[in-house]
C-alpha positions as a Markdown table, in Angstrom:
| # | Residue | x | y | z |
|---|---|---|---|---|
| 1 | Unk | -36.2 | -11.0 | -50.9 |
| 2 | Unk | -37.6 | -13.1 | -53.2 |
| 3 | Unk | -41.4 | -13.9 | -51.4 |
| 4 | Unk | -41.7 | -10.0 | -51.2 |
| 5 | Unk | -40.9 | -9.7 | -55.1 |
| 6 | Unk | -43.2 | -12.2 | -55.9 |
| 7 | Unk | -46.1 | -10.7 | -54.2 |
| 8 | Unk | -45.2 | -7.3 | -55.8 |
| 9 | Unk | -45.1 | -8.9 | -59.2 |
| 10 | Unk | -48.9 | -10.4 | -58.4 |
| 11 | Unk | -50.2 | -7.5 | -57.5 |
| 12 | Unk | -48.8 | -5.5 | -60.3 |
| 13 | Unk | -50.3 | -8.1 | -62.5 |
| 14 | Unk | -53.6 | -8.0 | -60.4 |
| 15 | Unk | -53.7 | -4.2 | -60.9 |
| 16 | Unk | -53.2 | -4.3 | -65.0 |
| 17 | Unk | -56.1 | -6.9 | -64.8 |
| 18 | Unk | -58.6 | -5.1 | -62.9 |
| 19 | Unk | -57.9 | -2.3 | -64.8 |
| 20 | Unk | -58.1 | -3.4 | -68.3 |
| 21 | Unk | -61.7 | -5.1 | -67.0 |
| 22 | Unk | -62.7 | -1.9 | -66.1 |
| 23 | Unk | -61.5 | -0.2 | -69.2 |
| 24 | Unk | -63.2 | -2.9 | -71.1 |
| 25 | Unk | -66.8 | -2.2 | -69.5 |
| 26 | Unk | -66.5 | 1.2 | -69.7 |
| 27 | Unk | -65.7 | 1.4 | -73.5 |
| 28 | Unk | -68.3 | -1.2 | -74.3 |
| 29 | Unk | -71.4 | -0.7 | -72.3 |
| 30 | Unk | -71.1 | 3.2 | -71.6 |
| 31 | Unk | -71.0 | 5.4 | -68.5 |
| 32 | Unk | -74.4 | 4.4 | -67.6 |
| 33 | Unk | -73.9 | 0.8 | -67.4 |
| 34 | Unk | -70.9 | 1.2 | -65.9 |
| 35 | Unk | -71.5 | 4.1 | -63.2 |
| 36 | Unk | -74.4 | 0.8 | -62.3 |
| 37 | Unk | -71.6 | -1.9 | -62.1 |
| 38 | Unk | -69.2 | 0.5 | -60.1 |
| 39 | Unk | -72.1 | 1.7 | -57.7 |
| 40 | Unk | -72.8 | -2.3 | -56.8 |
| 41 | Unk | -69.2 | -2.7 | -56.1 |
| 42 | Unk | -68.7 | 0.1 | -54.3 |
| 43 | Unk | -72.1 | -0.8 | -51.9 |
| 44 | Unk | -70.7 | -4.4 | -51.7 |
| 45 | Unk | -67.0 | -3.0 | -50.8 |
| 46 | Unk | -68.7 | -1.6 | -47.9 |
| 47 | Unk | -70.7 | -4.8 | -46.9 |
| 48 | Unk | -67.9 | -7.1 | -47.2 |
| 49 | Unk | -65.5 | -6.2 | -44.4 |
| 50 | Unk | -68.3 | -6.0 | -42.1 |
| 51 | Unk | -69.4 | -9.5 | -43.3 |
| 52 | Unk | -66.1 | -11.0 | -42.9 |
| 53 | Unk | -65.8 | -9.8 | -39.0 |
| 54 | Unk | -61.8 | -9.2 | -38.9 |
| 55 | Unk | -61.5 | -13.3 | -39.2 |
| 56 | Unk | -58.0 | -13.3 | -41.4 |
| 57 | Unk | -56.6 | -11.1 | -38.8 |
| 58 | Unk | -57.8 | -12.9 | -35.8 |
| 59 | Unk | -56.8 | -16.4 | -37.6 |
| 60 | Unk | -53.3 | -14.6 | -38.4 |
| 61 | Unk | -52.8 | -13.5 | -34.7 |
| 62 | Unk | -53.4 | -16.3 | -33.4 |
| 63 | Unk | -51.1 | -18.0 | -35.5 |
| 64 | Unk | -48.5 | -15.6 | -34.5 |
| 65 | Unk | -49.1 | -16.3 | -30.4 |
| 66 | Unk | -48.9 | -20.3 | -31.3 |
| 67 | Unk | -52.0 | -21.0 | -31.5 |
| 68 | Unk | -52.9 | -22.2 | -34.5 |
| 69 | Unk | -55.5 | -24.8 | -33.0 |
| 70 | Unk | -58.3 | -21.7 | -31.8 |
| 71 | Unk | -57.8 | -19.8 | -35.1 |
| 72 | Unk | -58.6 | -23.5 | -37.4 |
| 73 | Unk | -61.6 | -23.3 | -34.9 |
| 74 | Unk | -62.9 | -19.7 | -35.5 |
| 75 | Unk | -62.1 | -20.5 | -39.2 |
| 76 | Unk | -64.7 | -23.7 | -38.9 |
| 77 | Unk | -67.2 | -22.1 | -37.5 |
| 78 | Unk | -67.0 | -18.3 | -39.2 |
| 79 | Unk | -66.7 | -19.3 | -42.6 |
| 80 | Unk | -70.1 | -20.9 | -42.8 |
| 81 | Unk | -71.7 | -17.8 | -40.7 |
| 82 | Unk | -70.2 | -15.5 | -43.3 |
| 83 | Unk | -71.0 | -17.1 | -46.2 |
| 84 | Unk | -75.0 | -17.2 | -44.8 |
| 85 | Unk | -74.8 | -13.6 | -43.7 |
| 86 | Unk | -73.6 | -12.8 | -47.5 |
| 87 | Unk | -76.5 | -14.3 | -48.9 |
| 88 | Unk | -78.7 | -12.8 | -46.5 |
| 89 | Unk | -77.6 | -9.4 | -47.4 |
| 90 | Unk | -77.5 | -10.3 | -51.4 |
| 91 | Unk | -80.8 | -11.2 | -51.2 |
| 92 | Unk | -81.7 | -8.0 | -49.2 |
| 93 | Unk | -79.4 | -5.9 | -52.2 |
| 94 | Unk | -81.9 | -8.0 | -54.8 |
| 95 | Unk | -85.1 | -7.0 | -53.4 |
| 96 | Unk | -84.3 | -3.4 | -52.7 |
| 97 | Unk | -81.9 | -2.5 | -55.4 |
| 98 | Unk | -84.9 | -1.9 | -58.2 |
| 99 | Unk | -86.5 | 0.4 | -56.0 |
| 100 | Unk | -83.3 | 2.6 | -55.8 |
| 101 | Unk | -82.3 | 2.5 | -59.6 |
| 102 | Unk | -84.5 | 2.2 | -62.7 |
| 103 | Unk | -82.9 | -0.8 | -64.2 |
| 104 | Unk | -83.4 | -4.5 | -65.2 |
| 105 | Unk | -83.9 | -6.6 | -61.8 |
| 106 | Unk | -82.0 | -9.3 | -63.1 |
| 107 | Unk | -79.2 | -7.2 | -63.2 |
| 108 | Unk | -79.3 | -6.7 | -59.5 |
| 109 | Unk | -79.6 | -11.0 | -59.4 |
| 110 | Unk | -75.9 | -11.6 | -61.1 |
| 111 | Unk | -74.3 | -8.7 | -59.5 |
| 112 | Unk | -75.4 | -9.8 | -56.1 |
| 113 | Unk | -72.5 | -13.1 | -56.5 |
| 114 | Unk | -69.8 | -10.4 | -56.1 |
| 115 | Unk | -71.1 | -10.0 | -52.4 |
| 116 | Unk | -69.5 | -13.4 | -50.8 |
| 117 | Unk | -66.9 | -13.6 | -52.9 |
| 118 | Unk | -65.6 | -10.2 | -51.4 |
| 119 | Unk | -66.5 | -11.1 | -47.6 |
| 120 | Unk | -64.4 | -14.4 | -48.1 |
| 121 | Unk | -61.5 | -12.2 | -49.7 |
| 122 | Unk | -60.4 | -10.9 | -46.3 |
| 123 | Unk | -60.4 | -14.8 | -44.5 |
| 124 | Unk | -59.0 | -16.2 | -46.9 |
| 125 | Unk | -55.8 | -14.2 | -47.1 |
| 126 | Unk | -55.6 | -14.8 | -43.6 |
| 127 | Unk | -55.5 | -18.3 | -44.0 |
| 128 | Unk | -52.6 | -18.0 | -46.4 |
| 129 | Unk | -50.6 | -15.6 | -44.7 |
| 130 | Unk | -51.1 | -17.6 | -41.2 |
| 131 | Unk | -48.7 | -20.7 | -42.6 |
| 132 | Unk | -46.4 | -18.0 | -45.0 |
| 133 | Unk | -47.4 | -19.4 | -48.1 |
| 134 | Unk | -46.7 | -16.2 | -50.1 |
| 135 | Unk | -47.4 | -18.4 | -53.8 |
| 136 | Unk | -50.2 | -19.2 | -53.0 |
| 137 | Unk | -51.1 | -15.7 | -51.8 |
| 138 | Unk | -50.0 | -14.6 | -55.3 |
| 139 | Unk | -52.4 | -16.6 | -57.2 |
| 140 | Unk | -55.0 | -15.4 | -54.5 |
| 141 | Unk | -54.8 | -12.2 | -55.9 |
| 142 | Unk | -54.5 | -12.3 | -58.8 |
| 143 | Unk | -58.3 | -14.9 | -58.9 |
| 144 | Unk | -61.1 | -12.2 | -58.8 |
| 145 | Unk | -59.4 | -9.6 | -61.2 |
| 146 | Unk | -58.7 | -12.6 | -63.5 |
| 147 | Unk | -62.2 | -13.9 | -63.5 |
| 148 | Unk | -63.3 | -10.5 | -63.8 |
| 149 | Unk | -61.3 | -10.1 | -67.1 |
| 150 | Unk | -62.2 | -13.1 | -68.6 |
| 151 | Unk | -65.9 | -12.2 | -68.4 |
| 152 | Unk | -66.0 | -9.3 | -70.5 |
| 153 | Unk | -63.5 | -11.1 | -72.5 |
| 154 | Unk | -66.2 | -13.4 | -73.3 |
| 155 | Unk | -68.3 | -11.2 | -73.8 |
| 156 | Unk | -66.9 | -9.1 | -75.9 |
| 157 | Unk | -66.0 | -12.3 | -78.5 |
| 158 | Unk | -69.5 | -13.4 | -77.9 |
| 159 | Unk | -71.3 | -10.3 | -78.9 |
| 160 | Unk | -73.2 | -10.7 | -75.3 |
| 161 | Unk | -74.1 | -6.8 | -74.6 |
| 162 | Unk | -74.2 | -6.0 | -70.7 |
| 163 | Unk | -76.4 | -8.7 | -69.3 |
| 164 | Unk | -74.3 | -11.6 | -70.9 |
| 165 | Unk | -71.3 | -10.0 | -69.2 |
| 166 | Unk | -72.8 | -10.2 | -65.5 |
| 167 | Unk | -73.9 | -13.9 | -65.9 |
| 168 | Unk | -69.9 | -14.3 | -66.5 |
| 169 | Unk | -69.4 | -12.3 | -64.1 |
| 170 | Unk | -71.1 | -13.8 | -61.7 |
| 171 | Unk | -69.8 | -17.3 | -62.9 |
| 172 | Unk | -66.4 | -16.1 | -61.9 |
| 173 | Unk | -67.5 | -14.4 | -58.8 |
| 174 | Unk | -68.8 | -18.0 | -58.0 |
| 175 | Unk | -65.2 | -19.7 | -58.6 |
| 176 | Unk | -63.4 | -17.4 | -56.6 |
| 177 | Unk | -66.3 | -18.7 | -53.6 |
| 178 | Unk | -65.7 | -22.2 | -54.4 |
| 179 | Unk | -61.9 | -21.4 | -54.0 |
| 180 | Unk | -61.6 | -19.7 | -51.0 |
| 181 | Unk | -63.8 | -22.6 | -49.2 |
| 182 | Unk | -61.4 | -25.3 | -50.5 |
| 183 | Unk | -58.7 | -23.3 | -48.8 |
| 184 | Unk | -60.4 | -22.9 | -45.8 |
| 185 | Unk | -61.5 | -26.3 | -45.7 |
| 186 | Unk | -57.9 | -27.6 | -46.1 |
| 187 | Unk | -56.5 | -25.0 | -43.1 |
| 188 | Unk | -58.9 | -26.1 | -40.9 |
| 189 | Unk | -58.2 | -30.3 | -41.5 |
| 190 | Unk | -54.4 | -29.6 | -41.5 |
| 191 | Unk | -54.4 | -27.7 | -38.3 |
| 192 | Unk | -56.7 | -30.3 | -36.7 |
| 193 | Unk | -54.3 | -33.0 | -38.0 |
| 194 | Unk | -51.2 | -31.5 | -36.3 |
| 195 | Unk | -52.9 | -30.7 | -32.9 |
| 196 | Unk | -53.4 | -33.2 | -30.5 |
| 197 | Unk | -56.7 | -33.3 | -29.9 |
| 198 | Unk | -59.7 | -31.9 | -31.6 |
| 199 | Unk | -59.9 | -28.0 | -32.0 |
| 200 | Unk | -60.9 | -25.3 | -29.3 |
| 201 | Unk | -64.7 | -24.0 | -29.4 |
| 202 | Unk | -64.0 | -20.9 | -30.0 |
| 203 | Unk | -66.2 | -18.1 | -27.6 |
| 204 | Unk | -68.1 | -16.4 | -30.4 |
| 205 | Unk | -68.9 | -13.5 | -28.4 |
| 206 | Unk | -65.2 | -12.9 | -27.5 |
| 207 | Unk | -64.2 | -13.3 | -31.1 |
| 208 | Unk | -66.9 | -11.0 | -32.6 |
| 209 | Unk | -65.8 | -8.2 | -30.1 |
| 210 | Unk | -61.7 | -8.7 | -31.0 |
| 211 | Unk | -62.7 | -8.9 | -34.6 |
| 212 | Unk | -65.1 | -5.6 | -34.9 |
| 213 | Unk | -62.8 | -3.5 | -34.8 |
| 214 | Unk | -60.3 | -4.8 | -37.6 |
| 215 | Unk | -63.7 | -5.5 | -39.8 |
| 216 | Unk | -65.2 | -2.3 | -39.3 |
| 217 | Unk | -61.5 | -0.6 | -39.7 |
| 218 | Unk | -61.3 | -1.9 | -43.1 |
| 219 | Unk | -64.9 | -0.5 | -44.3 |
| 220 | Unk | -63.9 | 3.0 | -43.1 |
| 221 | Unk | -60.5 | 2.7 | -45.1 |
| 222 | Unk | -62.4 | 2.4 | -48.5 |
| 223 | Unk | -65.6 | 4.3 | -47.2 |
| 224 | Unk | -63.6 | 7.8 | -48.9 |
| 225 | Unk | -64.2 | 6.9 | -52.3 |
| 226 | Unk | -66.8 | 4.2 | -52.4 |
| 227 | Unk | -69.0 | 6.2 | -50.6 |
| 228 | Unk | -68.3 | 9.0 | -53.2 |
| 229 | Unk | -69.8 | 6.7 | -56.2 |
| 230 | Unk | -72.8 | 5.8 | -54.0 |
| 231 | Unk | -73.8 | 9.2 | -53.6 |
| 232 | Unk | -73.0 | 10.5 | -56.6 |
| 233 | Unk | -75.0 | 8.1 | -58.1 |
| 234 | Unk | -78.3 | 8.9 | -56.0 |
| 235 | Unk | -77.3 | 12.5 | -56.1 |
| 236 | Unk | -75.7 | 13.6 | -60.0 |
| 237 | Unk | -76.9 | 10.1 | -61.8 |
| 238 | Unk | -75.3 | 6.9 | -62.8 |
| 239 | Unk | -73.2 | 8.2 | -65.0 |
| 240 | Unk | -71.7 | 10.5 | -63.3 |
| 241 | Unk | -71.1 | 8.1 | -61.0 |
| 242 | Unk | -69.0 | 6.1 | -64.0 |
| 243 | Unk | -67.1 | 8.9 | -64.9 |
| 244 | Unk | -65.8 | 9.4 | -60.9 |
| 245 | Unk | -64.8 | 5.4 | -61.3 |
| 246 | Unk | -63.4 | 5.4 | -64.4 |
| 247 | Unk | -60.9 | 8.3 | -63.2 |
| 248 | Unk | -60.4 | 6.7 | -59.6 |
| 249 | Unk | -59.6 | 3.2 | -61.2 |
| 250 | Unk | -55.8 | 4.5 | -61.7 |
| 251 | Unk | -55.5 | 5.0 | -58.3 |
| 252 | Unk | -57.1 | 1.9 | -57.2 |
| 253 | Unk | -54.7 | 0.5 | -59.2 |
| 254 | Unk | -51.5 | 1.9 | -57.9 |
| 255 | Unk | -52.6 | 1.7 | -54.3 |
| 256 | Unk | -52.6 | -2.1 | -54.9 |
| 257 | Unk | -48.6 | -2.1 | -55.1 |
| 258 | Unk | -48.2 | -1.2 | -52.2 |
| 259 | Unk | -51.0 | -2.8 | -49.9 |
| 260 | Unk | -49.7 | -6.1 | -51.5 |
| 261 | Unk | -46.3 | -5.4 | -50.0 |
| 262 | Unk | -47.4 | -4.3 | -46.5 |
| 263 | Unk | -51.1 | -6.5 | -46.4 |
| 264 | Unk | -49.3 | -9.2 | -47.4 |
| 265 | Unk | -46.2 | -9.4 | -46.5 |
| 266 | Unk | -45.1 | -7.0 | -44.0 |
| 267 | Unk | -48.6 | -7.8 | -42.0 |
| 268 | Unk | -47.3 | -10.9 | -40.4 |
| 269 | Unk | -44.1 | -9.3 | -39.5 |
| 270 | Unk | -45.8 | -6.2 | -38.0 |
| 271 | Unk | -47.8 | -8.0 | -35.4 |
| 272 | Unk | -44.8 | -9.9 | -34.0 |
| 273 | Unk | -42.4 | -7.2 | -34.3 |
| 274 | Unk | -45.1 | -5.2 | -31.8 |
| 275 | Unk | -44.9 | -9.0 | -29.5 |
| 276 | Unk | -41.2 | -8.6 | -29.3 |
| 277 | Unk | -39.8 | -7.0 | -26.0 |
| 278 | Unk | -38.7 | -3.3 | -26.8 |
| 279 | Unk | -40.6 | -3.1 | -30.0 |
| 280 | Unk | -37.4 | -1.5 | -31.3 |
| 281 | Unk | -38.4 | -3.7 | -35.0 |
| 282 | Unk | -41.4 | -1.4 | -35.2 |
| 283 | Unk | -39.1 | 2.2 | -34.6 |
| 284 | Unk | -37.0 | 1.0 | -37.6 |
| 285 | Unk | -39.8 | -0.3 | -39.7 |
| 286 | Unk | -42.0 | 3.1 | -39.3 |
| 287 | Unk | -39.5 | 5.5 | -41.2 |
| 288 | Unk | -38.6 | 2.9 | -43.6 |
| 289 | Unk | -41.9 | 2.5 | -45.0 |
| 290 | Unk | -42.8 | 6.2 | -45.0 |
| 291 | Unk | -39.7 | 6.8 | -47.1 |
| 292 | Unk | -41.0 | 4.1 | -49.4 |
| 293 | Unk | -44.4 | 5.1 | -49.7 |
| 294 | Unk | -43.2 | 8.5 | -50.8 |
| 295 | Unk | -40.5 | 7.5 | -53.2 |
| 296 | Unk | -43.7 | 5.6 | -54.8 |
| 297 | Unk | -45.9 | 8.0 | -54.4 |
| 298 | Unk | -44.2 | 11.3 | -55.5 |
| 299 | Unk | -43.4 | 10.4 | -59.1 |
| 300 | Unk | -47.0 | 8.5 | -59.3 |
| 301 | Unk | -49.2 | 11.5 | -58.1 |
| 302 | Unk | -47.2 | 13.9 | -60.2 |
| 303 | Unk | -47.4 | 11.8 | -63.6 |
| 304 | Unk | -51.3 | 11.1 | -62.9 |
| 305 | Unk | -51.8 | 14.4 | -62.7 |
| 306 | Unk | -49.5 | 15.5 | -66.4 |
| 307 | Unk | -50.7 | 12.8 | -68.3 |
| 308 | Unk | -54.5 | 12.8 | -66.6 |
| 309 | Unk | -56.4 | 13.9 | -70.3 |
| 310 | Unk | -54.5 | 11.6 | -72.9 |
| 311 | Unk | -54.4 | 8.5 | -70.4 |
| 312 | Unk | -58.0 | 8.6 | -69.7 |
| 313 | Unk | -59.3 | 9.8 | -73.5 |
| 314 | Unk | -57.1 | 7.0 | -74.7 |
| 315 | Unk | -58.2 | 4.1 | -72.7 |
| 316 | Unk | -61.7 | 5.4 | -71.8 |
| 317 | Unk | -62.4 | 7.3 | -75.1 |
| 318 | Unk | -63.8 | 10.9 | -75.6 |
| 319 | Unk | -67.0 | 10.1 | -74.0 |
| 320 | Unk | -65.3 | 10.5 | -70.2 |
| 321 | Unk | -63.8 | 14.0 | -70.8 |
| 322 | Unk | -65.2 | 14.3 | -67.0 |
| 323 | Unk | -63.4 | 11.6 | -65.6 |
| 324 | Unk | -59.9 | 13.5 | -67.0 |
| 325 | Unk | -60.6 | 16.2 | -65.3 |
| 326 | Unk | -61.0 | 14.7 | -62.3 |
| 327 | Unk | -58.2 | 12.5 | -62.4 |
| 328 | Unk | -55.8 | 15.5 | -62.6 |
| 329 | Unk | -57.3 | 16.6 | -58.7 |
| 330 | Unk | -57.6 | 13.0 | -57.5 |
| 331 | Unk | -53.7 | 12.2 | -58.4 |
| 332 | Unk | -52.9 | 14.6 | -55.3 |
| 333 | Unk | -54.6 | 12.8 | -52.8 |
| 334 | Unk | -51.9 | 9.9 | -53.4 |
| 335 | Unk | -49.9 | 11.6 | -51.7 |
| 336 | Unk | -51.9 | 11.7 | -48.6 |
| 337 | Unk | -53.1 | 8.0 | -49.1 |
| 338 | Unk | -49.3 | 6.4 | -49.4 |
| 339 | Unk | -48.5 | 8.5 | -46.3 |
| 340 | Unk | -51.6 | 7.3 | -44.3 |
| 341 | Unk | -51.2 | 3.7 | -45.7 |
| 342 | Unk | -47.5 | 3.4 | -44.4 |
| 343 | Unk | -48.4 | 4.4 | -40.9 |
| 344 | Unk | -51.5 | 2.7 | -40.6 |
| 345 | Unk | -50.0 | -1.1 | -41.3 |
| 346 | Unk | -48.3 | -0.8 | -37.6 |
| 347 | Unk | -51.6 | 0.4 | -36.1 |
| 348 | Unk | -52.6 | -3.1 | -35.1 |
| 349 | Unk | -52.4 | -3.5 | -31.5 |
| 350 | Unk | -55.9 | -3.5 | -29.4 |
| 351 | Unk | -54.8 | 0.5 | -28.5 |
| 352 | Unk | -54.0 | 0.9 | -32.3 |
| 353 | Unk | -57.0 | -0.3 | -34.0 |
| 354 | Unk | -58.9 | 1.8 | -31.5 |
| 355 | Unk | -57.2 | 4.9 | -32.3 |
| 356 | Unk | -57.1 | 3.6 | -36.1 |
| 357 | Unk | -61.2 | 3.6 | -36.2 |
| 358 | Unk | -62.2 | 6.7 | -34.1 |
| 359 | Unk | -60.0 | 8.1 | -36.8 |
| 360 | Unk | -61.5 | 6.8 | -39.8 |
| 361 | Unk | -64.7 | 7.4 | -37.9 |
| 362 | Unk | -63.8 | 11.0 | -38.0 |
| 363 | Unk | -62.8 | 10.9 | -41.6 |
| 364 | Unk | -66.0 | 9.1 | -42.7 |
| 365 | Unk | -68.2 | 11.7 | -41.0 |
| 366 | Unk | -66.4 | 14.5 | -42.8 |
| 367 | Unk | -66.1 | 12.9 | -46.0 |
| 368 | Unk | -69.8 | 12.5 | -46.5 |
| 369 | Unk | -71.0 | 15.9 | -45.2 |
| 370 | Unk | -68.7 | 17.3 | -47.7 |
| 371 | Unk | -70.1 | 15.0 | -50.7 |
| 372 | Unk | -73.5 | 15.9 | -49.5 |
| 373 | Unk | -72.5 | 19.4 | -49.4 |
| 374 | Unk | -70.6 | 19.5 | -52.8 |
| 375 | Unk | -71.7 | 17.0 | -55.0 |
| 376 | Unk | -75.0 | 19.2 | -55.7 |
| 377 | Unk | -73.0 | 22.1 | -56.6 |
| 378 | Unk | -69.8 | 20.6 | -58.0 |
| 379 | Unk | -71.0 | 17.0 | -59.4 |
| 380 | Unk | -68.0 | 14.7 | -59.9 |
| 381 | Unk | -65.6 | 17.5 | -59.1 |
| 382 | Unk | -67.6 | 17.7 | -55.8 |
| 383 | Unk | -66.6 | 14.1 | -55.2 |
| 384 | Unk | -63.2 | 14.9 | -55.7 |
| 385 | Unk | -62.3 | 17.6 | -53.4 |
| 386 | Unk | -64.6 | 15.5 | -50.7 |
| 387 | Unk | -62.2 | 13.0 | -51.2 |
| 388 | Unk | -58.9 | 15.1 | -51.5 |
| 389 | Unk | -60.1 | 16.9 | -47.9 |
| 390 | Unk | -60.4 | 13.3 | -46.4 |
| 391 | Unk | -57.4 | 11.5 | -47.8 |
| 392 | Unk | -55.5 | 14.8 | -45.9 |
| 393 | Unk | -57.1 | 14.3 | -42.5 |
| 394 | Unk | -56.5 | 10.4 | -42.7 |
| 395 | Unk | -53.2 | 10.9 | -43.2 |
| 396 | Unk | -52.7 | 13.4 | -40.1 |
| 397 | Unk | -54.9 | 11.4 | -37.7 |
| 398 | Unk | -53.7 | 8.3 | -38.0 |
| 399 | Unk | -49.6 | 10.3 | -37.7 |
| 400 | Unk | -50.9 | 11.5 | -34.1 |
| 401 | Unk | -52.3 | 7.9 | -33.7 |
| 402 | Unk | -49.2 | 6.1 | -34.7 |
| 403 | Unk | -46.9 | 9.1 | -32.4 |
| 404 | Unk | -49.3 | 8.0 | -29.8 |
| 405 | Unk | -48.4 | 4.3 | -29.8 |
| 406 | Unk | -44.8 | 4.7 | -30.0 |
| 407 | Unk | -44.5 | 7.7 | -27.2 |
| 408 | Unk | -44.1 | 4.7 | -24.8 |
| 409 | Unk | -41.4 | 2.7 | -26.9 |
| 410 | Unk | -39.2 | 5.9 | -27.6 |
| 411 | Unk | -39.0 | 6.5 | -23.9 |
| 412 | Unk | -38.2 | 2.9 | -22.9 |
| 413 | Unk | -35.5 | 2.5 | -25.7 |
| 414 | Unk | -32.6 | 4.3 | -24.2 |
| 415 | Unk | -32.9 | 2.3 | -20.8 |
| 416 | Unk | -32.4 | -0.5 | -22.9 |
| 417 | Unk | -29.6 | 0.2 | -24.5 |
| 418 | Unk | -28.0 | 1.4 | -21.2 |
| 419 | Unk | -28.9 | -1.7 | -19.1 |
| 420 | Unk | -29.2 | -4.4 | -21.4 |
């Protein structure tokens, strides 16, 4: 009880963090600057999964199956071909990113650090959760929102204005890099200390194809809302595209409760409750965490949506009266996003993940043919009802996907019982 308590408590923590940063930037360098910073985070939020190609998850399966030695050996070679393709597409974001947005190009330079440090987010929790070590984890997450929040803490005492802040920024997003290779670096000479001989090759072909689908799974997850600041920032304006942020924070900040429980620690558990014979683990964990979610997510939804105008004029100020008013529609679609988060942690099998991306696929496609459609009309309320419509469908598809998995399970359990 105590690993899972811990892990709540660090992402609880991570959550205040991240959001007092963003509070912090907002207040001090203005919709404008900020609607910039959240549209760069919201491109690289995209990126990074891609980047990371499913590694954590592959490393954490194979650790599950006992076989630590060929996930140490993906781990060798992947990190280093992630961390080249990051800088690859960092430089790409550099070059191109001033011919998008009328802003200082050195801007563009120091936000382009946040780029591998989110690819290597994904592989190194992997890492951690593969041996169990659920500390360690902790401090893991709570790293980038702390480096984050000592930047504009510096900032702020030094009197830097926005560009001082990103070269802090970018300072941090540099530690959390340096961190996550140590780890890495540490798995990897472990493992090849307790194996025998030296570790697998791993077939790179093999591992790209198992790991596409858990990489491009997790882009389409976030795709709802950061493609909403993209375009609104292309289509309404940078600050518009602040004001959508600075109301969506909250939510990013209670879904992080609990992911943390179920990324984190139920993860692990959920891939070898599917390898047990029966999977009769998984038909008790699935109403479990739905009743969970929504004893979360009821109260959450409902006081986001009372206390939307004095929570956001207080912390944001009067200047992001638009953000409160979007905040009061976007609190209803946590109800939708607890419901699809608790069935789509036991959508991991091969058949799952399948089923989990055509859906998301689906929900991608309609999410941005409605921003496209509304965002012209309806501006940052546009983005909002785009994104209430999608967090809906999510939720449905991935219940038929999940009642698809466990069809087979259901009808197998009774036999069981009869002749064990």
């Amino acid at each position: 009880m105590i690993r899972p308590l811990v892990l709540l408590a660090a992402s609880g923590l991570a959550a205040l963090m991240a959001l007092a940063a963003t509070v912090l930037v907002a207040r001090t360098f203005g919709a404008a600057a900020f609607g910039f910073y959240a549209t760069c985070l919201a491109a690289f939020a995209l990126l990074a999964p891609l980047l990371s190609m499913g590694l954590g998850k592959l490393v954490l399966r194979r650790q599950v199956r006992d076989c630590s030695g060929e996930g140490a050996g993906l781990l060798r070679v992947g990190i280093p071909l992630i961390l080249l393709a990051a800088l690859g597409m960092a430089a790409l974001f550099v070059g191109l990113g001033p011919v998008l947005f009328a802003v200082e190009p050195l801007w563009f330079l120091l936000m382009a650090a946040a780029l591998p440090s989110l690819a290597l987010q994904e592989p190194t929790k992997g890492v951690l959760q593969a041996h169990r070590r659920d500390l360690a984890l902790a401090g893991w997450q709570l790293l980038q929102p702390g480096v984050r929040l000592a930047a504009v803490l510096a900032a702020l005492a030094g009197a830097w204005g926005f560009s001082g802040y990103l070269v802090a920024f970018a300072v941090g997003e540099w530690t959390s890099v340096a961190v996550a290779l140590l780890l890495a670096t540490a798995f990897v000479r472990r493992t090849a200390a307790s194996q025998a001989g030296a570790l697998p090759r791993p077939r790179l072909r093999g591992a790209l194809a198992e790991g596409a689908p858990f990489a491009l799974s997790a882009v389409l997850y976030t795709v709802y809302y950061q493609s909403d600041i993209i375009m609104l920032s292309l289509l309404a304006g940078l600050e518009a595209a602040g004001q959508y942020k600075a109301a969506f924070v909250f939510l990013a900040g209670a879904y992080l409760l609990p992911s943390a429980f179920f990324q984190s620690y139920w993860l692990p558990r959920v891939f070898g409750w599917w390898e047990e014979a029966g999977g009769a683990s998984v038909l008790r964990g699935v109403p479990l965490a739905l009743a969970g979610c929504l004893a979360f997510g009821v109260p959450l939804a409902l006081g986001l949506h009372l206390a939307a105008e004095p929570l956001v004029t207080t912390l944001y100020g009067p200047d992001y009266a638009e953000a409160a008013r979007a905040l009061r529609l976007l609190a209803l679609a946590a109800l939708f996003h607890f419901t699809a988060m608790a069935l789509g942690v036991f959508l991991v099998t091969e058949r799952g993940v399948r089923f989990k991306v055509w859906a998301q696929m689906l929900c991608a496609g309609v999410n941005i043919g409605a921003n496209l459609w509304l965002i012209p009309v309806m501006g940052v309320q546009g983005a909002v009802v785009a994104t209430l419509l999608t967090e809906a469908l999510l939720a449905t598809t991935y219940g038929l996907a999940l009642w698809a998995a466990l069809r087979p399970l259901n009808k197998r359990m009774p036999k069981r019982h009869t002749n064990p």
